[in-house]
Coordinates of C-alpha atoms in Angstrom, one line a residue:
X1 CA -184.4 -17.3 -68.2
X2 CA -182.5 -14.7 -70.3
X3 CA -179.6 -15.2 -67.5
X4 CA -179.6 -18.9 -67.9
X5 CA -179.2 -19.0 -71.6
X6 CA -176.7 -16.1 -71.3
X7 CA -175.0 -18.4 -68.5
X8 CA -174.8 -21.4 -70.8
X9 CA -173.4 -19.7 -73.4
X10 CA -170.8 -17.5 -71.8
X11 CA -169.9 -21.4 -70.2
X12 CA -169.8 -23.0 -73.9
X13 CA -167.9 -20.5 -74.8
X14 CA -165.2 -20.4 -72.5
X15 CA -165.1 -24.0 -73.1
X16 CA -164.5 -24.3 -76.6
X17 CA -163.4 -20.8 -78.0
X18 CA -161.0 -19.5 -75.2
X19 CA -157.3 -20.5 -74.1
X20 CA -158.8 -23.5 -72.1
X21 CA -159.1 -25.0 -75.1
X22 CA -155.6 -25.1 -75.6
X23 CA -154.7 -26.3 -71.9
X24 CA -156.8 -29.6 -72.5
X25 CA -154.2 -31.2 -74.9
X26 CA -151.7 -30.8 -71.7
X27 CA -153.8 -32.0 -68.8
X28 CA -155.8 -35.0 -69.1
X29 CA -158.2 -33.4 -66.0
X30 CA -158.6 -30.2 -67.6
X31 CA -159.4 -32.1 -71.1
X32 CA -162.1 -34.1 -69.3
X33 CA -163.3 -31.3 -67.3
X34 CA -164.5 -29.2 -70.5
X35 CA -166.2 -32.2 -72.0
X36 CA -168.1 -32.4 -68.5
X37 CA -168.9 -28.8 -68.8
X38 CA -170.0 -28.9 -72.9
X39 CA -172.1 -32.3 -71.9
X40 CA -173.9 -31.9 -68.1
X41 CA -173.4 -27.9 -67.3
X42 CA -174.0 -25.8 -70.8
X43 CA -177.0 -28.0 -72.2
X44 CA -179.7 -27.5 -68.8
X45 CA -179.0 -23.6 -68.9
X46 CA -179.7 -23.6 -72.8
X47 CA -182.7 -25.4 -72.4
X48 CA -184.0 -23.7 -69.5
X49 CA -182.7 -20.4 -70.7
X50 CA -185.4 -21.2 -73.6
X51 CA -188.4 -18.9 -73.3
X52 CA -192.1 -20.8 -72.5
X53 CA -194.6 -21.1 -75.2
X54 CA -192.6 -21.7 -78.0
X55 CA -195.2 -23.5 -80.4
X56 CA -194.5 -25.8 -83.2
X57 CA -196.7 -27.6 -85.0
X58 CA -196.0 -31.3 -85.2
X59 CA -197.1 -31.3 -88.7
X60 CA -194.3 -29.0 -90.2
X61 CA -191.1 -29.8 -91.4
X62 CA -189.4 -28.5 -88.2
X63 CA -191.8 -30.2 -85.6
X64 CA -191.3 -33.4 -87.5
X65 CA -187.5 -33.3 -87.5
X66 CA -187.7 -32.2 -83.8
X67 CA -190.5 -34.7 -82.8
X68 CA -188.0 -37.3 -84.0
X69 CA -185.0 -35.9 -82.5
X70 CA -186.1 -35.2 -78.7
X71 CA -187.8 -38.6 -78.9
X72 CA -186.7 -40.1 -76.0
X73 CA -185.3 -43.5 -77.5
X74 CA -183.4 -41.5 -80.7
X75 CA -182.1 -39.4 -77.8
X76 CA -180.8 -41.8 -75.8
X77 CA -179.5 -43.6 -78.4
X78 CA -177.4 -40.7 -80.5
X79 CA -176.2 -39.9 -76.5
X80 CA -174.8 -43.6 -75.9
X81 CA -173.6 -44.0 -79.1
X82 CA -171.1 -40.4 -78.4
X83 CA -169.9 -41.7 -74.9
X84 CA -169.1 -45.2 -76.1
X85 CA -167.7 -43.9 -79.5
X86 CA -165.6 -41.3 -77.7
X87 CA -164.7 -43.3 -74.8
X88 CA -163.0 -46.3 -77.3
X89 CA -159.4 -45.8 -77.5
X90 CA -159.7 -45.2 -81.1
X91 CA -162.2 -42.5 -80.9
X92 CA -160.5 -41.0 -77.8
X93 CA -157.3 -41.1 -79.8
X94 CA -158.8 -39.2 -82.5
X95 CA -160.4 -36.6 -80.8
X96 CA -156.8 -35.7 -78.9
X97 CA -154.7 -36.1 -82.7
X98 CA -156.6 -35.2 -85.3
X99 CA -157.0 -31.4 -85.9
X100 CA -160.5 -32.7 -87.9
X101 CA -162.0 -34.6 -84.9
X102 CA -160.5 -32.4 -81.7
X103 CA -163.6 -29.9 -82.3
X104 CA -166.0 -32.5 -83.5
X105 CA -165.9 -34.3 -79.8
X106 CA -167.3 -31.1 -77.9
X107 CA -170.2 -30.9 -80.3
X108 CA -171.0 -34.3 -80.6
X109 CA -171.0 -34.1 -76.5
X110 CA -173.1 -30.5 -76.7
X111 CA -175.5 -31.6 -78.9
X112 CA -175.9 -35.3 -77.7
X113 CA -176.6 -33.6 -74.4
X114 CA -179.4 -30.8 -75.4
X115 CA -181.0 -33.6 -76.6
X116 CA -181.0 -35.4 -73.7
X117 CA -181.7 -32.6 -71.2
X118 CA -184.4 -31.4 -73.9
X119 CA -186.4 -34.7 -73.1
X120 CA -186.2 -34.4 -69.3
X121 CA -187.1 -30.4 -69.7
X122 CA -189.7 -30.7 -72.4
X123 CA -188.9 -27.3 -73.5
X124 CA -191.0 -27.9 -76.9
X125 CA -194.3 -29.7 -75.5
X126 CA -196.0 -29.4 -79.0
X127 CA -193.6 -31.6 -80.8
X128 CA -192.8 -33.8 -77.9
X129 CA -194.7 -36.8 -76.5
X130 CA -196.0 -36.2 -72.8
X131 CA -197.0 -40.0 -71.5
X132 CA -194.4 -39.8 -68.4
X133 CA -194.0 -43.8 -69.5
X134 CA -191.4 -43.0 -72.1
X135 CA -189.9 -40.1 -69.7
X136 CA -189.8 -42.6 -67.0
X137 CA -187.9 -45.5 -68.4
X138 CA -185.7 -42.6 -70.3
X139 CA -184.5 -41.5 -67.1
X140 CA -184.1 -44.7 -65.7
X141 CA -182.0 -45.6 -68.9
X142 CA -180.0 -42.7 -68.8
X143 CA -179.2 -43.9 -65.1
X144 CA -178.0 -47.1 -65.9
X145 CA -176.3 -46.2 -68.6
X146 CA -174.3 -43.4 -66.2
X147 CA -173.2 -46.0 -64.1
X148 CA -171.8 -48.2 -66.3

């Protein structure tokens, strides 16, 4: 676990605070391979670099604000609302331009994504619903929403 989490971040890292960074405003591939890496590679090895039996109690402040967060709906929805925003041409344009929006993309995509990957994993089962009904049609709405 410690060499999963240690993998994700040594990966997020590279991705946002290294010279790569600075390669992506030239290269078009290289730009849309970090976001890949910030949104389907770094937020799986976070989550299951996170150590079992973490409890929270759904009744405090933090389990509420999670419990809403890695529902699977609010997940899904903050996640499609990033790849559409971003993938506009007037998000996409501001993310390349503006020197306030450039970093703003890779978050949005990073956290976005540990919320997605946080519902498939379940790392927090306390403060997240286990009925594989809502699980189910997540995935399966996370699927079409891939191929679209």
């Amino acid at each position: 676990k410690v060499a999963l989490f240690t993998l994700g971040l040594v990966l997020w890292y590279g991705a946002t605070q290294t010279v790569a960074r600075a390669y992506t405003g030239q290269s078009m591939a290289l730009y849309m391979a970090r976001l890949m890496v910030l949104a389907e590679v770094v937020p799986p090895l976070l989550v299951l670099g996170l150590p079992r039996g973490i409890t929270l109690s759904r009744q405090s402040p933090l389990g509420r604000v999670l419990g809403l967060l890695l529902d699977p709906w609010v997940a899904l929805a903050v996640w499609t609302a990033v790849i559409i925003f971003w993938n506009i041409p007037a998000g996409f344009n501001a993310s390349v331009v503006s020197n306030t929006a450039a970093p703003l993309l890779p978050l949005l995509y990073l956290i976005s994504s540990l919320m997605v990957w946080s519902v498939v994993l379940r790392p927090l089962p306390t403060v997240q619903p286990a009925h594989i009904g809502s699980r189910g049609w997540f995935g399966l709405s996370v699927l079409i929403c891939t191929t679209l």
